[in-house]
Structures are given as C-alpha cells and as structure tokens.
C-alpha cells in the first residue's frame, strides 16, 4: 500500500435548479513516501478542492483518502500546507509566524528550543536577517518563503503546496524553485503540489497528474518525469527528454484536456489512468480519442 | 516650512481671530437704564443696565478658568465643588460604565461573530435596542437601581455596549479564512485559536468600536448628570446655568471638550498599537 492513497474521490454540488453538478469524480491516485507529485489542470477542474480534501479543510462527496494507513478526516499536523496566498499572520514577525506553527507541533518545547528550530528553517529558505520583520515589510517572494519555512518546520509526513509560486514574478519563482529542489533533496519530503506551470512540474516533480477539464473532471493521464536528478533550472531544457515530456503535457492541456469528457473512454480505467513516459515509450495505452487526431510521442 | 508648522500657525491665527471677534462683540457700550437690582446682582450692574453684554468677555472666562485651574479640588458643600472634583466624578462614571460594557460586549461579540446562529438569533434584539437613546433608560434605571450614581453608570454601560458589541462581532466574523485554515492545519485548540489568531486579527476593529463607545459615553454622561444632578461636570454646567454664571458654563464646556479629546486620543493610541499592516 502506498503512503497516500486516494480512491474514487468525487466532489458534487447541488445546483439551484435541483440538479447535481459534479466538479470531479473517480479520482484515483497514490503518492509514495518521498515522492514529489504535481497535479496540472485548467481552472475549474477541482485541483484546489482535491488539495483541500487532502489537507482536511474540505470534505469530498465521495471516496476515501488514506495516509499512512489511516483515513484522513479533518486537518492534522501530519500534513503541512503552503497556501496560495502565503497566509501569514500580519501582526506576527517572520520568527513568530514560524514559532506559532512550531509551538503547535511541540507544545512542550521551551522558548530557546523553539527559537533554535525556527532559526534553522529561516536559514534554510534564505531569510536569515529578516527574522524580526513583519510580513508587510517583505516582498512577495520572501513572504512565500516564510510560508514554506512554516510548513517544513513542523516536519509533517506530507506537504501540500497549493500553487505556491503562482503570484510570483518569473525571476523570484526560479530562485525559490531552486531552493525547494535543494530542500527536497535534503529532506526527502513527500510533496503534493498544484501548479499551472508545465516547466515547474518538469523541474520539481517525479510524477505529474494531468486533469481533464471540469465539470466531471478526471485524472486523464499520469506522466512520469524521467528526467534524471539532480535537475538544474539552467540546463534542464537541454535534457533529451525535456521537450518530449513537455510537448506531451502541453498537447494535453491544449487539446486532450478539453476533449477528454466526450471522448470514447472504452480503454480508460479511472482506477488506473494511463501512465506515460514520453520519449521512453508508452507504458499503458492512451485512451482512444474520438476525433481522428493522432498523438505522436517522441 | 513644514506642513505641521503651517497648520499650527493657521490654527493659532484662527484662535486669535475667534477670540478677537468674541472680545469685540462683548465690549461695553454706552447708555443706561434703571434695572432690577436682583438681576443686576446676578449678571453685574453694567450688563443689567445694557452697557455691556451679559455674555462674558474672553478675559472674564480666562480669569474664571485660571481661578478653577489654581484650585480645582476644593469642596465647599454639595453645590460648590472644584471643577477637578466634578470632572473626576464624570470620568470615574464613564470609565466604570465603559469597563462593564467592555466586559460584557467583547465576549458576547466574540460569540456572535463566531456563531452565525447566535448572530441571526440576537440580531433583532440588537437592532431594536441600539437606537434607543441611552437617557430613555434613565427612569427605568432609577426605579430598579434606586441610586442616581449607579443609574448614570448603567446609562453609560448601555450606550457603550452597542458599538463594541457590533464591531467585535463584525471583526471576529471577518477574520480571514486563510488564517483560520492555517490554525486548523496546525490543530490549534479553540481557546488558543481565539486568543492568538482571532483576537489579534479582530483587535483593530474591536478597538475602533471601543473608540466610538468612549466618545458616545462622554457625550451621554454630561446629559445624564444634568438629569440626575449631585456631582459631575454635567451637573456643574447645569448648576452654573441656575447661577447664571456664563463664564463658569464656558469653562465647563471647555473642560468637557478637552477631556473628551484626551479620552479619544488614548483610545486612538491603543488602536494604533494593535493595528497591523497587511
């Protein structure tokens, strides 16, 4: 059994005219310990809802989430969350924001212990010297680093990142991505991350879940990111597999994500979405698509 | 020249113009007529004879003010106490009523802010009770509490409660969802969440409510003391009206304004201390 198993997850809302709107359904996937999994899909496919269900902040209409052999029911310190809008408390300094989390995790620690621990994670995200600044005095990138440090500092079994770099400029995003790579290599943290950015997923993820468009979104495909680690932002695009995987994902986002719902899904098993290793051959056959278009990988 | 300096000079100029106009308007004029000696005794012979306005000159008020400031705490019986003692009574009543209101309204506002059910259930009561003039409660308070001082405190309590209650409920209800989500994922216990997340997040809104409350309380105490009498700056002003001492009334009015400003500035300072920048 994998570390995190999601089975038949679905989210439905009653609509005002008495019908039921399905955001996503039959969502099945697993995350292994130490694995970095990204989920990509267009807005409205329910990515954030899935993440919130994993975090315990939202409930699904059906299906189960099991982490470490225990069903997820409500939020827990075992799952750290980095929020899209950093979610720092503006009245607390950088140090106090992180200490708030640390004190929740280890209530018996004394001040010195907690402070030493916080400092370690402040140094880790490169914010040494900004400990006593308030969030309002920090740039967007620095705020998001505090959010990352806060999530890592409680040393959760799993980290959930809700598009953490979405609001940052490209340059800052690159710098923090590099830092995240380093931290992940050092901590072997299990991570589930939402992103819109194909290149970000290629740089960070071991596996990428591709979601079809909502309503009735599914995990249509799973892409294995076979680019060897360590990966470097400056040289990754020279890897022979880079553009093959990238093109596969971009093609999905441009056409297949839209056509998935009305496509002929006879070959599609929601329990085992097709897994692709672009450039290395297809492991399981792709779902047949009604239109005549042929997708060529590699 | 800095903006502050310019503003200060302009304020000074306005004060000089105002006092000058007042001085000119109250200068003695010619002519005389026979007057009622009783009236002359009250407002001075020149004023009664029409040679001079009964309204005091700035110098008269200044002299009165100096008299009061040089001996603010004398006590010569129930109708003749120093202005300091009267102000102290009023401030004590306001602070007592205000503190009671804070103890009642802030916890209740917290509950209302956290519970949509309580909010909906209590809203009709709040909406009906809020617009009632605090002085309308006075007869009821006098009847049930049987003490004029306590009744004044009660009236202050009632009028201070609403802004604090409404602002606290609003501040608590509008705490950002993401901060609550952070505390949820960190498994923060409800009491710790209330004290370390919701309270600091809502503190600026709560303090704004308290600042509105103290302003209203200071307005109401003057009226309440005029009504119940005995002690306090409101009673002082009314008593001087009965004495027809306009200079004393003006001194009282000036003191009310100054104390009101100090109370407001104190709350403004506290509001600044708890406010945060997002």
Coordinates of C-alpha atoms in Angstrom, one line a residue:
Chain A
X1 CA 0.0 0.0 0.0
X2 CA 1.3 3.4 -1.0
X3 CA 1.9 6.1 1.6
X4 CA -1.1 8.2 0.4
X5 CA -4.0 6.5 -1.4
X6 CA -6.9 8.4 -2.9
X7 CA -9.8 6.2 -4.0
X8 CA -12.8 7.3 -6.1
X9 CA -12.7 10.8 -4.8
X10 CA -15.6 13.0 -6.1
X11 CA -17.0 16.4 -5.4
X12 CA -20.6 17.3 -6.2
X13 CA -22.7 20.4 -5.5
X14 CA -26.4 20.7 -5.7
X15 CA -27.2 23.4 -8.2
X16 CA -30.1 25.9 -7.6
X17 CA -32.3 24.2 -10.3
X18 CA -32.2 20.9 -8.3
X19 CA -29.5 19.1 -10.4
X20 CA -26.2 17.9 -9.2
X21 CA -23.0 19.5 -10.5
X22 CA -20.0 17.2 -10.5
X23 CA -16.7 19.0 -10.3
X24 CA -14.6 15.9 -10.4
X25 CA -15.2 12.2 -9.9
X26 CA -13.5 8.8 -10.0
X27 CA -10.2 10.4 -8.9
X28 CA -7.7 7.7 -8.0
X29 CA -4.0 8.1 -7.4
X30 CA -1.3 7.2 -4.9
X31 CA 1.8 9.0 -3.7
X32 CA 4.8 7.1 -2.4
X33 CA 6.9 8.2 0.5
X34 CA 9.5 10.7 -0.6
X35 CA 7.8 11.3 -3.9
X36 CA 7.1 14.7 -5.4
X37 CA 3.8 14.6 -7.3
X38 CA 2.4 17.6 -9.2
X39 CA -1.2 18.0 -10.4
X40 CA -1.9 20.1 -13.5
X41 CA -5.2 21.1 -15.0
X42 CA -7.2 24.1 -16.1
X43 CA -9.0 26.3 -13.7
X44 CA -12.3 24.8 -12.5
X45 CA -11.1 21.1 -12.6
X46 CA -11.1 21.0 -8.8
X47 CA -7.4 20.8 -8.1
X48 CA -7.6 23.1 -5.1
X49 CA -10.6 21.1 -3.8
X50 CA -8.6 17.9 -4.0
X51 CA -5.7 19.5 -2.1
X52 CA -8.1 20.9 0.5
X53 CA -9.6 17.4 0.9
X54 CA -6.1 16.0 1.4
X55 CA -5.4 18.8 3.9
X56 CA -8.7 18.0 5.8
X57 CA -10.0 21.5 5.2
X58 CA -12.8 20.4 2.8
X59 CA -14.8 17.2 2.6
X60 CA -15.3 15.2 -0.6
X61 CA -18.8 14.0 -1.7
X62 CA -17.5 10.5 -2.1
X63 CA -14.3 8.4 -2.0
X64 CA -11.6 8.0 0.6
X65 CA -8.2 9.4 1.4
X66 CA -5.9 7.2 3.3
X67 CA -2.5 8.4 4.5
X68 CA -0.1 6.1 6.3
X69 CA -2.9 3.5 6.7
X70 CA -5.2 6.0 8.4
X71 CA -8.2 7.6 6.8
X72 CA -7.9 11.4 6.5
X73 CA -10.7 13.0 8.5
X74 CA -10.0 16.7 9.3
X75 CA -6.8 18.7 9.4
X76 CA -3.7 17.3 11.0
X77 CA -0.2 18.3 11.9
X78 CA 0.9 15.3 9.8
X79 CA 0.0 17.3 6.6
X80 CA 1.6 20.7 6.3
X81 CA 0.1 23.2 3.8
X82 CA 1.7 26.0 1.9
X83 CA -1.2 28.3 0.9
X84 CA -1.5 30.1 -2.4
X85 CA -1.7 33.5 -0.7
X86 CA 1.1 32.7 1.8
X87 CA -1.5 33.1 4.7
X88 CA 1.0 34.7 7.1
X89 CA -0.4 36.4 10.2
X90 CA 0.4 40.1 9.5
X91 CA 0.7 41.0 13.2
X92 CA 3.5 38.5 13.8
X93 CA 7.1 38.7 12.8
X94 CA 8.7 36.1 10.5
X95 CA 10.1 34.3 13.5
X96 CA 6.8 34.4 15.4
X97 CA 4.8 33.2 12.4
X98 CA 7.0 30.1 12.2
X99 CA 7.1 29.8 16.0
X100 CA 3.3 29.7 16.1
X101 CA 3.4 26.5 14.0
X102 CA 6.3 25.1 15.9
X103 CA 4.6 25.7 19.2
X104 CA 1.5 23.9 17.8
X105 CA 3.6 20.9 16.9
X106 CA 5.7 20.7 20.0
X107 CA 3.8 22.5 22.8
X108 CA 6.2 21.3 25.5
X109 CA 9.3 22.9 23.9
X110 CA 10.8 25.9 25.8
X111 CA 11.4 29.2 24.1
X112 CA 15.1 28.5 23.3
X113 CA 14.3 25.1 21.7
X114 CA 11.5 26.6 19.6
X115 CA 13.6 29.5 18.5
X116 CA 16.6 27.4 17.5
X117 CA 14.3 25.2 15.5
X118 CA 12.7 28.2 13.8
X119 CA 16.0 29.7 13.0
X120 CA 17.1 26.5 11.2
X121 CA 14.2 26.8 8.8
X122 CA 14.5 30.5 8.4
X123 CA 18.2 29.9 7.4
X124 CA 17.1 27.1 5.1
X125 CA 14.8 29.3 3.0
X126 CA 17.4 32.1 2.9
X127 CA 15.7 34.6 5.2
X128 CA 18.5 35.0 7.7
X129 CA 18.4 38.6 8.9
X130 CA 14.7 39.1 8.3
X131 CA 13.6 37.2 11.4
X132 CA 12.0 40.2 13.1
X133 CA 10.4 41.8 10.1
X134 CA 6.6 41.8 9.7
X135 CA 5.2 40.3 6.6
X136 CA 4.2 43.7 5.3
X137 CA 7.9 44.6 5.1
X138 CA 8.7 41.6 2.9
X139 CA 8.4 41.1 -0.8
X140 CA 6.0 38.6 -2.3
X141 CA 8.8 36.0 -2.7
X142 CA 10.0 36.4 0.8
X143 CA 6.5 36.0 2.2
X144 CA 6.1 32.8 0.3
X145 CA 9.5 31.6 1.6
X146 CA 8.2 32.2 5.2
X147 CA 5.1 30.1 4.2
X148 CA 7.4 27.3 3.0
X149 CA 9.6 27.5 6.1
X150 CA 6.5 27.4 8.3
X151 CA 5.2 24.2 6.6
X152 CA 8.6 22.5 6.6
X153 CA 9.3 23.5 10.2
X154 CA 6.5 21.3 11.6
X155 CA 8.2 18.3 9.8
X156 CA 4.9 16.9 8.5
X157 CA 4.7 13.4 7.0
X158 CA 3.5 15.1 3.8
X159 CA 3.5 18.6 2.4
X160 CA 0.6 20.1 0.3
X161 CA 1.5 23.0 -1.9
X162 CA -1.3 25.0 -3.5
X163 CA 0.3 26.8 -6.4
X164 CA 2.8 28.4 -4.1
X165 CA 4.6 30.3 -6.8
X166 CA 1.6 31.4 -8.8
X167 CA 1.7 35.0 -7.7
X168 CA 5.5 35.5 -8.1
X169 CA 7.4 37.0 -10.9
X170 CA 9.4 34.6 -13.1
X171 CA 12.8 35.5 -11.6
X172 CA 11.8 35.1 -8.0
X173 CA 9.9 31.9 -8.8
X174 CA 13.1 30.4 -10.3
X175 CA 15.1 31.3 -7.2
X176 CA 12.6 29.7 -4.9
X177 CA 12.1 26.7 -7.1
X178 CA 15.9 26.1 -6.8
X179 CA 15.7 26.4 -3.1
X180 CA 12.8 23.9 -3.0
X181 CA 14.8 21.4 -5.0
X182 CA 17.7 21.7 -2.5
X183 CA 15.4 21.3 0.5
X184 CA 13.6 18.3 -1.1
X185 CA 16.9 16.7 -1.9
X186 CA 18.0 17.2 1.7
X187 CA 14.8 16.2 3.5
X188 CA 13.2 13.6 1.1
X189 CA 9.8 15.2 2.0
X190 CA 6.7 13.7 0.4
X191 CA 5.1 16.5 -1.6
X192 CA 1.8 17.0 -3.4
X193 CA 1.7 20.2 -5.4
X194 CA -0.7 22.1 -7.6
X195 CA 0.7 24.1 -10.4
X196 CA -0.2 25.7 -13.7
X197 CA 3.3 25.8 -14.9
X198 CA 4.4 22.9 -17.1
X199 CA 8.1 23.8 -16.6
X200 CA 7.8 24.0 -12.9
X201 CA 6.3 20.5 -12.9
X202 CA 9.2 19.2 -15.1
X203 CA 11.7 20.7 -12.8
X204 CA 10.3 19.5 -9.5
X205 CA 8.0 16.5 -9.9
X206 CA 8.6 12.8 -10.1
X207 CA 5.1 12.2 -11.4
X208 CA 2.6 14.6 -12.9
X209 CA -1.1 14.0 -12.8
X210 CA -3.0 15.6 -15.7
X211 CA -6.6 16.5 -15.0
X212 CA -9.2 16.9 -17.7
X213 CA -11.4 20.0 -17.8
X214 CA -14.3 20.3 -15.4
X215 CA -17.2 19.7 -14.9
X216 CA -16.8 16.0 -14.4
X217 CA -13.0 16.2 -14.4
X218 CA -10.9 13.1 -14.1
X219 CA -7.3 12.3 -13.8
X220 CA -6.9 11.6 -17.5
X221 CA -3.3 10.8 -17.7
X222 CA -0.2 10.3 -15.5
X223 CA 3.2 11.4 -16.8
X224 CA 6.3 10.0 -15.3
X225 CA 9.0 12.6 -15.2
X226 CA 12.0 10.6 -16.2
X227 CA 14.5 13.5 -16.4
X228 CA 17.4 12.4 -14.2
X229 CA 18.1 14.2 -10.9
X230 CA 19.8 16.4 -9.8
X231 CA 18.0 18.8 -12.1
X232 CA 19.2 22.3 -12.8
X233 CA 16.9 25.0 -14.0
X234 CA 19.6 26.4 -16.3
X235 CA 20.4 23.1 -18.0
X236 CA 17.2 21.0 -17.7
X237 CA 15.9 22.1 -21.1
X238 CA 19.0 20.5 -22.7
X239 CA 18.0 17.1 -21.5
X240 CA 16.9 14.9 -24.4
X241 CA 13.6 14.0 -22.7
X242 CA 12.7 17.6 -21.7
X243 CA 10.8 18.6 -24.8
X244 CA 9.2 15.2 -25.4
X245 CA 7.6 15.3 -21.9
X246 CA 6.9 19.0 -22.2
X247 CA 5.2 18.6 -25.6
X248 CA 3.1 15.7 -24.3
X249 CA 1.8 17.8 -21.4
X250 CA 1.3 20.9 -23.5
X251 CA -0.7 18.9 -26.0
X252 CA -2.8 17.5 -23.3
X253 CA -3.5 20.9 -21.8
X254 CA -4.3 22.4 -25.3
X255 CA -6.5 19.7 -26.7
X256 CA -6.9 16.4 -24.9
X257 CA -7.9 18.0 -21.6
X258 CA -10.8 19.6 -23.3
X259 CA -11.9 16.6 -25.4
X260 CA -11.5 14.0 -22.6
X261 CA -15.1 14.1 -21.3
X262 CA -16.7 13.5 -24.6
X263 CA -14.0 11.1 -25.9
X264 CA -14.6 7.3 -26.2
X265 CA -13.3 6.1 -22.8
X266 CA -13.5 2.4 -23.5
X267 CA -9.8 2.0 -22.8
X268 CA -9.9 4.3 -19.8
X269 CA -9.9 2.8 -16.4
X270 CA -10.3 5.5 -13.8
X271 CA -8.7 3.3 -11.2
X272 CA -5.6 3.1 -13.3
X273 CA -5.3 6.1 -15.5
X274 CA -2.8 5.6 -18.4
X275 CA 0.8 6.2 -17.4
X276 CA 3.1 7.8 -20.0
X277 CA 6.8 8.0 -20.2
X278 CA 7.2 10.3 -23.2
X279 CA 10.5 9.6 -25.0
X280 CA 10.8 6.2 -23.5
X281 CA 7.6 4.7 -24.9
X282 CA 4.1 4.4 -23.6
X283 CA 3.6 2.0 -20.7
X284 CA -0.1 1.7 -20.9
X285 CA -2.1 2.6 -24.0
X286 CA -3.6 6.1 -24.1
X287 CA -7.4 6.5 -24.1
X288 CA -8.9 6.4 -27.6
X289 CA -9.9 9.8 -28.7
X290 CA -13.0 10.1 -30.9
X291 CA -11.5 12.6 -33.3
X292 CA -9.1 11.4 -35.9
X293 CA -6.1 13.2 -34.4
X294 CA -3.2 11.1 -33.7
X295 CA -0.8 12.0 -30.9
X296 CA 2.8 11.1 -31.5
X297 CA 5.1 11.0 -28.6
X298 CA 8.8 11.3 -29.0
Chain B
X1 CA 8.2 75.5 6.2
X2 CA 6.8 72.1 7.1
X3 CA 3.1 71.3 6.8
X4 CA 2.8 70.8 10.6
X5 CA 4.3 74.3 11.2
X6 CA 2.0 75.9 8.7
X7 CA -1.1 74.1 10.1
X8 CA 0.0 75.2 13.6
X9 CA 0.3 78.8 12.6
X10 CA -3.1 78.7 10.8
X11 CA -4.7 77.2 13.9
X12 CA -3.2 79.9 16.1
X13 CA -4.4 82.6 13.7
X14 CA -7.9 81.2 13.7
X15 CA -7.9 81.2 17.5
X16 CA -6.8 84.8 17.6
X17 CA -9.5 85.8 15.1
X18 CA -12.1 84.0 17.1
X19 CA -11.1 85.4 20.5
X20 CA -10.8 88.8 18.9
X21 CA -14.3 88.7 17.5
X22 CA -15.6 87.5 20.8
X23 CA -13.8 90.3 22.6
X24 CA -15.2 93.0 20.2
X25 CA -18.7 91.6 20.5
X26 CA -18.7 91.7 24.3
X27 CA -17.2 95.2 24.7
X28 CA -19.2 97.6 27.0
X29 CA -21.4 100.1 25.2
X30 CA -22.9 103.5 26.2
X31 CA -26.4 104.2 27.5
X32 CA -28.1 103.3 30.8
X33 CA -31.4 102.4 32.1
X34 CA -32.9 101.5 35.5
X35 CA -32.7 97.9 36.3
X36 CA -33.9 95.3 38.7
X37 CA -31.3 95.1 41.5
X38 CA -31.8 91.3 41.7
X39 CA -30.9 90.9 38.1
X40 CA -28.0 93.3 38.4
X41 CA -26.6 91.3 41.2
X42 CA -26.6 88.2 39.1
X43 CA -25.1 89.5 35.8
X44 CA -23.2 92.6 37.1
X45 CA -24.6 96.1 37.0
X46 CA -23.3 97.1 33.6
X47 CA -24.7 94.1 32.0
X48 CA -28.1 94.6 33.6
X49 CA -28.1 98.2 32.5
X50 CA -27.4 97.2 28.9
X51 CA -24.0 98.9 28.9
X52 CA -22.3 95.6 28.5
X53 CA -23.4 92.2 27.2
X54 CA -24.2 89.6 29.8
X55 CA -22.1 87.3 27.8
X56 CA -18.6 87.3 29.5
X57 CA -15.6 88.7 27.6
X58 CA -12.7 86.3 26.8
X59 CA -10.8 87.9 29.7
X60 CA -13.6 87.1 32.1
X61 CA -13.6 83.5 31.0
X62 CA -9.8 83.4 31.2
X63 CA -9.9 84.7 34.8
X64 CA -12.5 82.1 35.7
X65 CA -10.5 79.4 34.1
X66 CA -7.4 80.4 36.0
X67 CA -9.5 80.5 39.2
X68 CA -10.6 77.0 38.6
X69 CA -7.2 75.7 37.5
X70 CA -5.5 77.2 40.5
X71 CA -7.8 75.4 42.9
X72 CA -9.5 72.5 41.1
X73 CA -10.2 70.3 44.1
X74 CA -11.9 72.4 46.7
X75 CA -15.1 71.2 48.3
X76 CA -17.4 73.7 50.0
X77 CA -20.6 71.7 50.3
X78 CA -22.7 69.9 47.7
X79 CA -23.3 72.8 45.4
X80 CA -19.8 74.2 45.4
X81 CA -17.1 71.8 44.4
X82 CA -13.9 72.4 42.4
X83 CA -14.1 71.6 38.7
X84 CA -11.4 68.9 39.2
X85 CA -13.7 67.0 41.6
X86 CA -16.6 67.3 39.2
X87 CA -14.6 66.1 36.2
X88 CA -13.2 63.2 38.3
X89 CA -16.7 62.1 39.1
X90 CA -17.7 62.1 35.5
X91 CA -14.6 60.4 34.3
X92 CA -15.0 57.7 37.0
X93 CA -18.6 57.0 35.9
X94 CA -17.6 56.9 32.3
X95 CA -14.7 54.5 32.9
X96 CA -16.9 52.3 35.2
X97 CA -19.7 52.0 32.7
X98 CA -17.2 51.6 29.8
X99 CA -15.3 48.9 31.6
X100 CA -18.5 47.0 32.4
X101 CA -19.6 47.3 28.8
X102 CA -16.3 46.0 27.5
X103 CA -16.5 43.0 29.9
X104 CA -20.0 42.3 28.6
X105 CA -19.9 43.3 24.9
X106 CA -16.5 41.9 23.8
X107 CA -17.0 38.3 24.9
X108 CA -20.6 38.4 23.6
X109 CA -19.4 39.9 20.4
X110 CA -16.9 37.1 20.1
X111 CA -19.7 34.5 20.4
X112 CA -21.9 36.3 17.9
X113 CA -19.0 36.7 15.5
X114 CA -18.2 33.0 15.6
X115 CA -21.7 31.6 15.5
X116 CA -24.0 32.5 12.6
X117 CA -26.9 31.0 14.6
X118 CA -26.4 33.4 17.5
X119 CA -25.9 36.3 15.1
X120 CA -29.2 35.7 13.5
X121 CA -31.0 35.0 16.8
X122 CA -29.7 38.1 18.6
X123 CA -29.8 40.5 15.7
X124 CA -33.4 41.6 16.1
X125 CA -32.8 42.4 19.8
X126 CA -29.7 44.4 18.9
X127 CA -31.4 46.3 16.1
X128 CA -34.2 47.3 18.4
X129 CA -32.1 48.2 21.5
X130 CA -29.4 50.0 19.6
X131 CA -31.3 53.1 18.5
X132 CA -32.8 53.7 22.0
X133 CA -31.5 57.0 23.4
X134 CA -29.4 56.0 26.5
X135 CA -31.3 58.6 28.5
X136 CA -34.6 56.9 27.9
X137 CA -33.3 54.1 30.1
X138 CA -32.7 56.6 33.0
X139 CA -36.2 56.3 34.6
X140 CA -36.1 52.6 34.4
X141 CA -32.6 52.6 35.9
X142 CA -33.6 55.0 38.7
X143 CA -36.6 52.8 39.5
X144 CA -34.7 49.5 39.6
X145 CA -31.3 50.6 40.9
X146 CA -32.6 53.3 43.3
X147 CA -29.4 55.2 43.1
X148 CA -28.6 58.2 40.8
X149 CA -24.9 57.5 40.6
X150 CA -25.3 53.8 39.7
X151 CA -28.0 54.8 37.2
X152 CA -25.6 57.1 35.4
X153 CA -23.1 54.3 35.2
X154 CA -25.8 52.0 33.9
X155 CA -26.7 54.5 31.2
X156 CA -23.0 54.7 30.2
X157 CA -22.9 50.9 30.1
X158 CA -25.9 50.7 27.8
X159 CA -24.7 53.3 25.4
X160 CA -21.1 51.9 25.3
X161 CA -22.2 48.4 24.7
X162 CA -23.6 48.6 21.1
X163 CA -20.6 49.9 19.2
X164 CA -18.3 47.5 21.0
X165 CA -20.7 44.5 20.5
X166 CA -21.3 45.2 16.8
X167 CA -17.7 45.9 16.0
X168 CA -16.4 42.9 17.9
X169 CA -18.9 40.6 16.2
X170 CA -18.0 42.1 12.8
X171 CA -14.3 41.9 13.4
X172 CA -14.5 38.3 14.6
X173 CA -16.7 37.3 11.7
X174 CA -14.5 38.8 9.1
X175 CA -11.2 37.2 10.2
X176 CA -9.6 36.0 7.1
X177 CA -10.4 32.4 6.2
X178 CA -6.8 31.6 5.4
X179 CA -5.6 32.4 8.9
X180 CA -8.3 30.1 10.3
X181 CA -7.2 27.5 7.8
X182 CA -3.6 27.8 9.0
X183 CA -4.7 27.3 12.6
X184 CA -6.8 24.3 11.6
X185 CA -4.0 22.6 9.8
X186 CA -1.8 23.2 12.8
X187 CA -4.5 21.6 15.0
X188 CA -4.7 24.7 17.2
X189 CA -7.1 24.3 20.1
X190 CA -10.2 26.6 20.1
X191 CA -9.1 28.7 23.1
X192 CA -5.6 29.2 21.7
X193 CA -7.1 30.0 18.3
X194 CA -9.4 32.6 19.8
X195 CA -6.6 34.3 21.8
X196 CA -3.8 34.1 19.3
X197 CA -5.5 34.2 15.9
X198 CA -9.0 35.7 16.1
X199 CA -8.3 38.3 18.8
X200 CA -5.2 39.9 17.2
X201 CA -6.9 39.7 13.8
X202 CA -10.0 41.4 15.1
X203 CA -8.3 43.8 17.5
X204 CA -8.2 46.9 15.3
X205 CA -11.9 46.6 14.6
X206 CA -12.7 46.0 18.3
X207 CA -10.6 49.0 19.3
X208 CA -12.4 51.1 16.7
X209 CA -15.7 50.1 18.4
X210 CA -14.2 51.0 21.8
X211 CA -13.2 54.4 20.5
X212 CA -16.7 55.1 19.2
X213 CA -18.1 53.9 22.6
X214 CA -15.9 56.2 24.7
X215 CA -16.9 59.1 22.5
X216 CA -20.6 58.4 23.0
X217 CA -20.2 57.7 26.7
X218 CA -18.6 61.1 27.2
X219 CA -21.4 62.8 25.3
X220 CA -24.0 60.9 27.4
X221 CA -22.5 61.4 30.8
X222 CA -23.0 65.2 30.6
X223 CA -26.6 64.8 29.8
X224 CA -27.2 62.1 32.4
X225 CA -25.6 64.2 35.1
X226 CA -27.7 67.2 34.2
X227 CA -30.7 64.9 34.7
X228 CA -29.8 63.2 37.9
X229 CA -27.7 66.0 39.5
X230 CA -25.5 65.7 42.5
X231 CA -22.0 65.6 41.2
X232 CA -20.2 65.5 37.9
X233 CA -19.3 68.0 35.1
X234 CA -22.8 67.8 33.6
X235 CA -24.3 68.8 37.0
X236 CA -21.6 71.6 37.3
X237 CA -22.7 73.1 33.9
X238 CA -26.4 72.9 34.9
X239 CA -25.8 74.3 38.3
X240 CA -23.9 77.3 36.8
X241 CA -26.8 77.8 34.5
X242 CA -29.0 78.1 37.5
X243 CA -26.4 80.6 38.9
X244 CA -26.5 82.4 35.5
X245 CA -22.7 82.3 35.5
X246 CA -21.9 82.1 31.8
X247 CA -18.2 82.3 32.4
X248 CA -18.4 79.1 34.5
X249 CA -20.5 77.4 31.9
X250 CA -18.0 78.2 29.3
X251 CA -15.2 76.9 31.5
X252 CA -17.2 73.7 32.0
X253 CA -17.8 73.4 28.2
X254 CA -14.1 73.8 27.5
X255 CA -13.2 71.2 30.1
X256 CA -15.7 68.7 28.6
X257 CA -14.1 69.2 25.2
X258 CA -10.6 68.8 26.4
X259 CA -11.3 65.6 28.5
X260 CA -13.3 64.2 25.5
X261 CA -10.3 64.8 23.3
X262 CA -7.9 63.2 25.7
X263 CA -10.1 60.1 26.1
X264 CA -10.4 59.8 22.3
X265 CA -6.7 60.2 21.8
X266 CA -5.9 57.5 24.4
X267 CA -8.1 55.0 22.5
X268 CA -6.6 56.1 19.2
X269 CA -3.2 55.3 20.6
X270 CA -4.3 51.9 21.7
X271 CA -5.9 51.3 18.3
X272 CA -2.6 52.1 16.6
X273 CA -0.8 49.8 18.9
X274 CA -2.9 46.8 17.9
X275 CA -3.3 47.5 14.2
X276 CA -1.3 45.7 11.6
X277 CA -0.4 46.3 8.0
X278 CA -1.3 43.6 5.5

